[in-house]
């Protein structure tokens, strides 16, 4: 071995540093929604697993004492494969120990929208809200998974955006804001009735509006505003009056042509200088 090669070997050996002790994440539990499914040919889907597109929501629904429960939606069918039957979909509640507490059947397709947890009707118990894909519904179900109401969106438009809940009017309970894929924004009462709706970006039959609304009192007038990012026309952010749905302002176009708004707006009490 010549001198140059020897120096390279020694340099490489000296460059090896002891590895820092890596942090180890320990799995506490896992809950299996459904087994993997293999489809017979000539299906375009050789195999299919349930999609977990819904972000989990966590709250104390009262089913496990002081422990919290996890609620998530599932996407379990596509094309010709619907193992639970056509128009089936569900939201599943899992305990802090990883066991199923209950499941809510949408009865009109997948619960792809992330759920929200809040005391919608003011009875002191938390409720859950969610949307259904290919099912044009905003759903409200109680802490035990029992249906409270289902709100039907017009145009049979899917609901992929997570519902947002806040006190926007003088009516009893909280209002729920649902954003449908066709660009329509709905304000739904605690009883599941439409209070107002609008399409500030214009209606679109495309799959484009799936970002959840944000709600806050932006101008400190004691009334809540609804902030939505919509892609039904040119992608923009809209500020709506929480009581009426009237457009208060519209942002400049976000991104170039063909861009989609798939991320929910965030509201800060005070921006950094």
PDB file of C-alpha atoms in Angstrom:
ATOM      1  CA  UNK A   1       0.000   0.000   0.000  1.00  0.00           C
ATOM      2  CA  UNK A   2       1.554   3.329  -1.014  1.00  0.00           C
ATOM      3  CA  UNK A   3       1.879   6.270   1.349  1.00  0.00           C
ATOM      4  CA  UNK A   4      -0.957   8.279  -0.214  1.00  0.00           C
ATOM      5  CA  UNK A   5      -3.474   5.454   0.156  1.00  0.00           C
ATOM      6  CA  UNK A   6      -2.326   4.839   3.748  1.00  0.00           C
ATOM      7  CA  UNK A   7      -2.933   8.485   4.646  1.00  0.00           C
ATOM      8  CA  UNK A   8      -6.449   8.329   3.187  1.00  0.00           C
ATOM      9  CA  UNK A   9      -7.232   5.219   5.251  1.00  0.00           C
ATOM     10  CA  UNK A  10      -5.965   6.842   8.440  1.00  0.00           C
ATOM     11  CA  UNK A  11      -7.921  10.037   7.721  1.00  0.00           C
ATOM     12  CA  UNK A  12     -11.147   8.121   7.105  1.00  0.00           C
ATOM     13  CA  UNK A  13     -10.678   6.100  10.286  1.00  0.00           C
ATOM     14  CA  UNK A  14     -10.116   9.242  12.303  1.00  0.00           C
ATOM     15  CA  UNK A  15     -13.195  10.895  10.833  1.00  0.00           C
ATOM     16  CA  UNK A  16     -15.553   8.300  12.307  1.00  0.00           C
ATOM     17  CA  UNK A  17     -17.156   9.899  15.329  1.00  0.00           C
ATOM     18  CA  UNK A  18     -19.012   8.048  18.056  1.00  0.00           C
ATOM     19  CA  UNK A  19     -22.745   8.226  17.386  1.00  0.00           C
ATOM     20  CA  UNK A  20     -24.923  10.099  19.807  1.00  0.00           C
ATOM     21  CA  UNK A  21     -27.422   7.980  21.637  1.00  0.00           C
ATOM     22  CA  UNK A  22     -30.607   8.088  19.573  1.00  0.00           C
ATOM     23  CA  UNK A  23     -33.955   8.738  21.196  1.00  0.00           C
ATOM     24  CA  UNK A  24     -36.183   5.697  21.162  1.00  0.00           C
ATOM     25  CA  UNK A  25     -39.912   6.039  20.613  1.00  0.00           C
ATOM     26  CA  UNK A  26     -41.849   3.255  22.249  1.00  0.00           C
ATOM     27  CA  UNK A  27     -45.164   2.217  20.754  1.00  0.00           C
ATOM     28  CA  UNK A  28     -47.889   2.218  23.385  1.00  0.00           C
ATOM     29  CA  UNK A  29     -50.678   0.818  21.214  1.00  0.00           C
ATOM     30  CA  UNK A  30     -52.060   0.608  17.726  1.00  0.00           C
ATOM     31  CA  UNK A  31     -55.637   0.214  16.567  1.00  0.00           C
ATOM     32  CA  UNK A  32     -56.220  -1.578  13.270  1.00  0.00           C
ATOM     33  CA  UNK A  33     -59.107  -0.114  11.289  1.00  0.00           C
ATOM     34  CA  UNK A  34     -59.330  -2.957   8.774  1.00  0.00           C
ATOM     35  CA  UNK A  35     -57.292  -5.775   7.261  1.00  0.00           C
ATOM     36  CA  UNK A  36     -55.575  -5.404   3.909  1.00  0.00           C
ATOM     37  CA  UNK A  37     -57.763  -6.526   1.024  1.00  0.00           C
ATOM     38  CA  UNK A  38     -56.658  -8.194  -2.215  1.00  0.00           C
ATOM     39  CA  UNK A  39     -58.968  -7.782  -5.189  1.00  0.00           C
ATOM     40  CA  UNK A  40     -59.445 -10.303  -7.953  1.00  0.00           C
ATOM     41  CA  UNK A  41     -58.313  -9.483 -11.467  1.00  0.00           C
ATOM     42  CA  UNK A  42     -59.086  -7.701 -13.749  1.00  0.00           C
ATOM     43  CA  UNK A  43     -59.610  -5.052 -11.097  1.00  0.00           C
ATOM     44  CA  UNK A  44     -57.544  -1.908 -11.438  1.00  0.00           C
ATOM     45  CA  UNK A  45     -56.829  -2.159  -7.712  1.00  0.00           C
ATOM     46  CA  UNK A  46     -54.594  -5.128  -6.988  1.00  0.00           C
ATOM     47  CA  UNK A  47     -54.846  -4.472  -3.274  1.00  0.00           C
ATOM     48  CA  UNK A  48     -56.303  -1.800  -1.115  1.00  0.00           C
ATOM     49  CA  UNK A  49     -55.969  -0.630   2.459  1.00  0.00           C
ATOM     50  CA  UNK A  50     -58.159   1.883   4.295  1.00  0.00           C
ATOM     51  CA  UNK A  51     -56.909   5.414   3.841  1.00  0.00           C
ATOM     52  CA  UNK A  52     -56.364   7.460   6.979  1.00  0.00           C
ATOM     53  CA  UNK A  53     -56.576  10.970   5.547  1.00  0.00           C
ATOM     54  CA  UNK A  54     -58.482  12.306   8.548  1.00  0.00           C
ATOM     55  CA  UNK A  55     -56.338  13.912  11.260  1.00  0.00           C
ATOM     56  CA  UNK A  56     -57.312  12.589  14.708  1.00  0.00           C
ATOM     57  CA  UNK A  57     -59.102  14.816  17.214  1.00  0.00           C
ATOM     58  CA  UNK A  58     -58.523  14.330  20.943  1.00  0.00           C
ATOM     59  CA  UNK A  59     -60.871  15.220  23.789  1.00  0.00           C
ATOM     60  CA  UNK A  60     -62.426  13.987  27.014  1.00  0.00           C
ATOM     61  CA  UNK A  61     -65.708  12.536  25.845  1.00  0.00           C
ATOM     62  CA  UNK A  62     -66.344  10.976  29.245  1.00  0.00           C
ATOM     63  CA  UNK A  63     -66.004   7.355  28.185  1.00  0.00           C
ATOM     64  CA  UNK A  64     -62.762   6.720  30.028  1.00  0.00           C
ATOM     65  CA  UNK A  65     -62.908   8.800  33.211  1.00  0.00           C
ATOM     66  CA  UNK A  66     -60.186  11.446  33.208  1.00  0.00           C
ATOM     67  CA  UNK A  67     -58.483   9.881  30.165  1.00  0.00           C
ATOM     68  CA  UNK A  68     -58.901  11.325  26.696  1.00  0.00           C
ATOM     69  CA  UNK A  69     -60.382   9.669  23.629  1.00  0.00           C
ATOM     70  CA  UNK A  70     -59.195   9.808  20.009  1.00  0.00           C
ATOM     71  CA  UNK A  71     -61.705  10.271  17.175  1.00  0.00           C
ATOM     72  CA  UNK A  72     -60.703   9.785  13.545  1.00  0.00           C
ATOM     73  CA  UNK A  73     -62.443   9.324  10.217  1.00  0.00           C
ATOM     74  CA  UNK A  74     -61.724   6.587   7.685  1.00  0.00           C
ATOM     75  CA  UNK A  75     -61.778   6.116   3.910  1.00  0.00           C
ATOM     76  CA  UNK A  76     -62.593   2.466   3.298  1.00  0.00           C
ATOM     77  CA  UNK A  77     -63.776   2.052  -0.257  1.00  0.00           C
ATOM     78  CA  UNK A  78     -62.980   2.945  -3.837  1.00  0.00           C
ATOM     79  CA  UNK A  79     -64.087   1.885  -7.296  1.00  0.00           C
ATOM     80  CA  UNK A  80     -65.792  -1.487  -6.996  1.00  0.00           C
ATOM     81  CA  UNK A  81     -64.406  -2.241  -3.545  1.00  0.00           C
ATOM     82  CA  UNK A  82     -66.756  -1.339  -0.683  1.00  0.00           C
ATOM     83  CA  UNK A  83     -66.340  -4.063   1.974  1.00  0.00           C
ATOM     84  CA  UNK A  84     -68.905  -2.437   4.267  1.00  0.00           C
ATOM     85  CA  UNK A  85     -71.377  -1.771   1.452  1.00  0.00           C
ATOM     86  CA  UNK A  86     -71.979   1.141  -0.888  1.00  0.00           C
ATOM     87  CA  UNK A  87     -72.241   4.599   0.678  1.00  0.00           C
ATOM     88  CA  UNK A  88     -70.578   3.376   3.849  1.00  0.00           C
ATOM     89  CA  UNK A  89     -68.215   5.406   5.957  1.00  0.00           C
ATOM     90  CA  UNK A  90     -67.469   5.910   9.621  1.00  0.00           C
ATOM     91  CA  UNK A  91     -65.781   7.858  12.366  1.00  0.00           C
ATOM     92  CA  UNK A  92     -64.104   5.726  15.020  1.00  0.00           C
ATOM     93  CA  UNK A  93     -63.506   6.567  18.690  1.00  0.00           C
ATOM     94  CA  UNK A  94     -60.528   4.884  20.353  1.00  0.00           C
ATOM     95  CA  UNK A  95     -59.745   4.916  24.076  1.00  0.00           C
ATOM     96  CA  UNK A  96     -56.489   5.994  25.682  1.00  0.00           C
ATOM     97  CA  UNK A  97     -55.605   2.297  25.844  1.00  0.00           C
ATOM     98  CA  UNK A  98     -56.068   1.774  22.091  1.00  0.00           C
ATOM     99  CA  UNK A  99     -59.403  -0.069  22.220  1.00  0.00           C
ATOM    100  CA  UNK A 100     -62.468   0.855  20.190  1.00  0.00           C
ATOM    101  CA  UNK A 101     -65.108   2.749  22.162  1.00  0.00           C
ATOM    102  CA  UNK A 102     -67.660   3.287  19.386  1.00  0.00           C
ATOM    103  CA  UNK A 103     -68.040   3.995  15.707  1.00  0.00           C
ATOM    104  CA  UNK A 104     -70.374   6.403  13.945  1.00  0.00           C
ATOM    105  CA  UNK A 105     -71.742   5.300  10.557  1.00  0.00           C
ATOM    106  CA  UNK A 106     -72.137   8.189   8.118  1.00  0.00           C
ATOM    107  CA  UNK A 107     -74.562   6.156   5.970  1.00  0.00           C
ATOM    108  CA  UNK A 108     -73.424   8.155   2.947  1.00  0.00           C
ATOM    109  CA  UNK A 109     -69.745   7.482   2.339  1.00  0.00           C
ATOM    110  CA  UNK A 110     -66.335   8.000   3.832  1.00  0.00           C
ATOM    111  CA  UNK A 111     -65.461  10.200   6.798  1.00  0.00           C
ATOM    112  CA  UNK A 112     -62.439  11.722   5.132  1.00  0.00           C
ATOM    113  CA  UNK A 113     -62.696  15.135   6.824  1.00  0.00           C
ATOM    114  CA  UNK A 114     -60.869  15.537  10.122  1.00  0.00           C
ATOM    115  CA  UNK A 115     -63.352  15.668  13.019  1.00  0.00           C
ATOM    116  CA  UNK A 116     -63.823  18.528  15.471  1.00  0.00           C
ATOM    117  CA  UNK A 117     -64.805  18.157  19.133  1.00  0.00           C
ATOM    118  CA  UNK A 118     -66.880  20.794  20.960  1.00  0.00           C
ATOM    119  CA  UNK A 119     -70.024  21.173  23.060  1.00  0.00           C
ATOM    120  CA  UNK A 120     -72.164  22.177  20.090  1.00  0.00           C
ATOM    121  CA  UNK A 121     -75.582  22.441  21.770  1.00  0.00           C
ATOM    122  CA  UNK A 122     -74.445  23.670  25.201  1.00  0.00           C
ATOM    123  CA  UNK A 123     -75.696  20.651  27.180  1.00  0.00           C
ATOM    124  CA  UNK A 124     -72.356  20.227  28.972  1.00  0.00           C
ATOM    125  CA  UNK A 125     -71.270  17.183  26.946  1.00  0.00           C
ATOM    126  CA  UNK A 126     -68.819  17.236  24.045  1.00  0.00           C
ATOM    127  CA  UNK A 127     -70.010  16.458  20.534  1.00  0.00           C
ATOM    128  CA  UNK A 128     -68.126  15.554  17.359  1.00  0.00           C
ATOM    129  CA  UNK A 129     -68.526  16.991  13.875  1.00  0.00           C
ATOM    130  CA  UNK A 130     -67.158  15.744  10.568  1.00  0.00           C
ATOM    131  CA  UNK A 131     -67.811  15.593   6.836  1.00  0.00           C
ATOM    132  CA  UNK A 132     -68.329  12.812   4.329  1.00  0.00           C
ATOM    133  CA  UNK A 133     -66.718  12.327   0.934  1.00  0.00           C
ATOM    134  CA  UNK A 134     -69.053  11.632  -2.006  1.00  0.00           C
ATOM    135  CA  UNK A 135     -71.730  12.090   0.614  1.00  0.00           C
ATOM    136  CA  UNK A 136     -72.281  15.894   0.672  1.00  0.00           C
ATOM    137  CA  UNK A 137     -72.975  15.945   4.398  1.00  0.00           C
ATOM    138  CA  UNK A 138     -71.735  17.667   7.535  1.00  0.00           C
ATOM    139  CA  UNK A 139     -72.343  15.287  10.446  1.00  0.00           C
ATOM    140  CA  UNK A 140     -72.795  15.914  14.161  1.00  0.00           C
ATOM    141  CA  UNK A 141     -72.714  13.003  16.594  1.00  0.00           C
ATOM    142  CA  UNK A 142     -72.558  12.854  20.373  1.00  0.00           C
ATOM    143  CA  UNK A 143     -69.964  11.568  22.845  1.00  0.00           C
ATOM    144  CA  UNK A 144     -71.307   8.030  22.443  1.00  0.00           C
ATOM    145  CA  UNK A 145     -71.324   8.059  18.636  1.00  0.00           C
ATOM    146  CA  UNK A 146     -75.082   8.586  18.242  1.00  0.00           C
ATOM    147  CA  UNK A 147     -76.274  10.842  15.407  1.00  0.00           C
ATOM    148  CA  UNK A 148     -77.500  14.289  16.417  1.00  0.00           C
ATOM    149  CA  UNK A 149     -77.976  15.734  12.917  1.00  0.00           C
ATOM    150  CA  UNK A 150     -76.786  15.607   9.325  1.00  0.00           C
ATOM    151  CA  UNK A 151     -76.659  18.729   7.147  1.00  0.00           C
ATOM    152  CA  UNK A 152     -76.913  18.244   3.381  1.00  0.00           C
ATOM    153  CA  UNK A 153     -74.838  20.506   1.126  1.00  0.00           C
ATOM    154  CA  UNK A 154     -76.313  21.551  -2.200  1.00  0.00           C
ATOM    155  CA  UNK A 155     -74.970  20.340  -5.549  1.00  0.00           C
ATOM    156  CA  UNK A 156     -74.147  17.022  -3.841  1.00  0.00           C
ATOM    157  CA  UNK A 157     -70.750  18.538  -3.085  1.00  0.00           C
ATOM    158  CA  UNK A 158     -68.292  16.582  -0.953  1.00  0.00           C
ATOM    159  CA  UNK A 159     -67.015  17.826   2.401  1.00  0.00           C
ATOM    160  CA  UNK A 160     -63.308  17.202   2.921  1.00  0.00           C
ATOM    161  CA  UNK A 161     -62.574  20.241   5.098  1.00  0.00           C
ATOM    162  CA  UNK A 162     -62.680  19.788   8.860  1.00  0.00           C
ATOM    163  CA  UNK A 163     -65.665  21.634  10.377  1.00  0.00           C
ATOM    164  CA  UNK A 164     -64.944  24.688  12.548  1.00  0.00           C
ATOM    165  CA  UNK A 165     -67.162  25.482  15.545  1.00  0.00           C
ATOM    166  CA  UNK A 166     -67.613  28.757  17.429  1.00  0.00           C
ATOM    167  CA  UNK A 167     -70.240  31.091  18.887  1.00  0.00           C
ATOM    168  CA  UNK A 168     -71.072  33.364  15.945  1.00  0.00           C
ATOM    169  CA  UNK A 169     -74.685  34.411  16.611  1.00  0.00           C
ATOM    170  CA  UNK A 170     -77.052  35.086  19.489  1.00  0.00           C
ATOM    171  CA  UNK A 171     -78.725  31.701  18.941  1.00  0.00           C
ATOM    172  CA  UNK A 172     -78.337  29.002  21.582  1.00  0.00           C
ATOM    173  CA  UNK A 173     -75.284  26.761  21.289  1.00  0.00           C
ATOM    174  CA  UNK A 174     -72.406  27.004  18.838  1.00  0.00           C
ATOM    175  CA  UNK A 175     -72.397  27.364  15.074  1.00  0.00           C
ATOM    176  CA  UNK A 176     -70.498  25.050  12.736  1.00  0.00           C
ATOM    177  CA  UNK A 177     -68.804  26.245   9.549  1.00  0.00           C
ATOM    178  CA  UNK A 178     -68.610  23.694   6.751  1.00  0.00           C
ATOM    179  CA  UNK A 179     -66.624  24.217   3.540  1.00  0.00           C
ATOM    180  CA  UNK A 180     -67.714  22.148   0.531  1.00  0.00           C
ATOM    181  CA  UNK A 181     -65.601  21.269  -2.479  1.00  0.00           C
ATOM    182  CA  UNK A 182     -67.696  23.431  -4.815  1.00  0.00           C
ATOM    183  CA  UNK A 183     -66.699  26.618  -2.955  1.00  0.00           C
ATOM    184  CA  UNK A 184     -69.854  26.987  -0.869  1.00  0.00           C
ATOM    185  CA  UNK A 185     -69.413  27.937   2.791  1.00  0.00           C
ATOM    186  CA  UNK A 186     -72.192  26.994   5.212  1.00  0.00           C
ATOM    187  CA  UNK A 187     -72.993  28.256   8.689  1.00  0.00           C
ATOM    188  CA  UNK A 188     -74.989  25.576  10.517  1.00  0.00           C
ATOM    189  CA  UNK A 189     -76.865  26.077  13.782  1.00  0.00           C
ATOM    190  CA  UNK A 190     -76.521  23.896  16.871  1.00  0.00           C
ATOM    191  CA  UNK A 191     -79.696  22.138  15.708  1.00  0.00           C
ATOM    192  CA  UNK A 192     -78.271  21.349  12.263  1.00  0.00           C
ATOM    193  CA  UNK A 193     -80.142  24.083  10.333  1.00  0.00           C
ATOM    194  CA  UNK A 194     -78.634  26.446   7.767  1.00  0.00           C
ATOM    195  CA  UNK A 195     -78.184  29.978   9.073  1.00  0.00           C
ATOM    196  CA  UNK A 196     -76.425  31.293   5.975  1.00  0.00           C
ATOM    197  CA  UNK A 197     -74.413  30.102   3.002  1.00  0.00           C
ATOM    198  CA  UNK A 198     -72.308  31.822   0.367  1.00  0.00           C
ATOM    199  CA  UNK A 199     -69.899  31.065  -2.454  1.00  0.00           C
ATOM    200  CA  UNK A 200     -67.448  33.992  -2.226  1.00  0.00           C
ATOM    201  CA  UNK A 201     -65.118  32.516  -4.848  1.00  0.00           C
ATOM    202  CA  UNK A 202     -67.890  31.367  -7.168  1.00  0.00           C
ATOM    203  CA  UNK A 203     -69.100  27.796  -7.384  1.00  0.00           C
ATOM    204  CA  UNK A 204     -66.952  25.107  -8.980  1.00  0.00           C
ATOM    205  CA  UNK A 205     -67.705  21.465  -9.671  1.00  0.00           C
ATOM    206  CA  UNK A 206     -64.007  20.679  -9.371  1.00  0.00           C
ATOM    207  CA  UNK A 207     -62.299  19.075  -6.391  1.00  0.00           C
ATOM    208  CA  UNK A 208     -60.666  22.200  -5.092  1.00  0.00           C
ATOM    209  CA  UNK A 209     -61.922  23.563  -1.761  1.00  0.00           C
ATOM    210  CA  UNK A 210     -60.837  21.370   1.130  1.00  0.00           C
ATOM    211  CA  UNK A 211     -59.150  23.714   3.645  1.00  0.00           C
ATOM    212  CA  UNK A 212     -60.929  24.157   6.975  1.00  0.00           C
ATOM    213  CA  UNK A 213     -62.137  27.597   8.020  1.00  0.00           C
ATOM    214  CA  UNK A 214     -60.562  29.617  10.844  1.00  0.00           C
ATOM    215  CA  UNK A 215     -62.714  31.710  13.177  1.00  0.00           C
ATOM    216  CA  UNK A 216     -61.662  34.746  15.243  1.00  0.00           C
ATOM    217  CA  UNK A 217     -62.649  38.305  16.102  1.00  0.00           C
ATOM    218  CA  UNK A 218     -60.139  39.946  13.755  1.00  0.00           C
ATOM    219  CA  UNK A 219     -61.123  43.579  14.208  1.00  0.00           C
ATOM    220  CA  UNK A 220     -61.904  43.404  17.942  1.00  0.00           C
ATOM    221  CA  UNK A 221     -65.528  44.454  17.523  1.00  0.00           C
ATOM    222  CA  UNK A 222     -66.872  41.630  19.670  1.00  0.00           C
ATOM    223  CA  UNK A 223     -68.077  39.614  16.661  1.00  0.00           C
ATOM    224  CA  UNK A 224     -66.439  36.624  15.050  1.00  0.00           C
ATOM    225  CA  UNK A 225     -65.183  36.511  11.472  1.00  0.00           C
ATOM    226  CA  UNK A 226     -64.856  33.388   9.321  1.00  0.00           C
ATOM    227  CA  UNK A 227     -61.634  33.100   7.314  1.00  0.00           C
ATOM    228  CA  UNK A 228     -61.576  30.661   4.384  1.00  0.00           C
ATOM    229  CA  UNK A 229     -59.050  29.887   1.660  1.00  0.00           C
ATOM    230  CA  UNK A 230     -60.865  28.807  -1.498  1.00  0.00           C
ATOM    231  CA  UNK A 231     -59.719  27.542  -4.868  1.00  0.00           C
ATOM    232  CA  UNK A 232     -63.045  27.457  -6.692  1.00  0.00           C
ATOM    233  CA  UNK A 233     -61.861  30.267  -8.963  1.00  0.00           C
ATOM    234  CA  UNK A 234     -58.500  31.990  -8.393  1.00  0.00           C
ATOM    235  CA  UNK A 235     -57.098  30.893  -5.062  1.00  0.00           C
ATOM    236  CA  UNK A 236     -57.723  33.620  -2.495  1.00  0.00           C
ATOM    237  CA  UNK A 237     -58.426  34.032   1.211  1.00  0.00           C
ATOM    238  CA  UNK A 238     -61.788  35.524   2.168  1.00  0.00           C
ATOM    239  CA  UNK A 239     -62.964  37.165   5.391  1.00  0.00           C
ATOM    240  CA  UNK A 240     -66.682  36.634   6.028  1.00  0.00           C
ATOM    241  CA  UNK A 241     -68.962  38.215   8.592  1.00  0.00           C
ATOM    242  CA  UNK A 242     -69.723  35.419  11.029  1.00  0.00           C
ATOM    243  CA  UNK A 243     -73.358  36.464  11.502  1.00  0.00           C
ATOM    244  CA  UNK A 244     -74.353  36.918   7.868  1.00  0.00           C
ATOM    245  CA  UNK A 245     -71.691  35.398   5.605  1.00  0.00           C
ATOM    246  CA  UNK A 246     -71.127  38.781   3.931  1.00  0.00           C
ATOM    247  CA  UNK A 247     -67.644  39.132   2.399  1.00  0.00           C
ATOM    248  CA  UNK A 248     -65.706  41.759   4.390  1.00  0.00           C
ATOM    249  CA  UNK A 249     -62.481  41.550   2.399  1.00  0.00           C
ATOM    250  CA  UNK A 250     -60.666  39.448  -0.176  1.00  0.00           C
ATOM    251  CA  UNK A 251     -56.937  38.824  -0.358  1.00  0.00           C
ATOM    252  CA  UNK A 252     -54.753  39.051  -3.424  1.00  0.00           C
ATOM    253  CA  UNK A 253     -54.495  35.905  -5.515  1.00  0.00           C
ATOM    254  CA  UNK A 254     -52.422  33.236  -3.784  1.00  0.00           C
ATOM    255  CA  UNK A 255     -49.937  31.525  -6.080  1.00  0.00           C
ATOM    256  CA  UNK A 256     -50.146  31.130  -9.831  1.00  0.00           C
ATOM    257  CA  UNK A 257     -52.917  29.812 -12.035  1.00  0.00           C
ATOM    258  CA  UNK A 258     -54.149  26.353 -11.147  1.00  0.00           C
ATOM    259  CA  UNK A 259     -52.899  26.550  -7.545  1.00  0.00           C
ATOM    260  CA  UNK A 260     -55.022  25.011  -4.785  1.00  0.00           C
ATOM    261  CA  UNK A 261     -55.522  26.101  -1.180  1.00  0.00           C
ATOM    262  CA  UNK A 262     -55.354  22.924   0.857  1.00  0.00           C
ATOM    263  CA  UNK A 263     -54.019  24.365   4.106  1.00  0.00           C
ATOM    264  CA  UNK A 264     -56.276  26.066   6.650  1.00  0.00           C
ATOM    265  CA  UNK A 265     -55.604  29.710   7.565  1.00  0.00           C
ATOM    266  CA  UNK A 266     -53.883  30.375  10.898  1.00  0.00           C
ATOM    267  CA  UNK A 267     -54.636  33.425  13.048  1.00  0.00           C
ATOM    268  CA  UNK A 268     -52.111  34.905  15.470  1.00  0.00           C
ATOM    269  CA  UNK A 269     -52.968  37.349  18.293  1.00  0.00           C
ATOM    270  CA  UNK A 270     -50.009  39.510  17.289  1.00  0.00           C
ATOM    271  CA  UNK A 271     -47.554  39.035  14.442  1.00  0.00           C
ATOM    272  CA  UNK A 272     -43.813  39.333  14.998  1.00  0.00           C
ATOM    273  CA  UNK A 273     -42.484  42.845  14.188  1.00  0.00           C
TER     274      UNK A 273
END
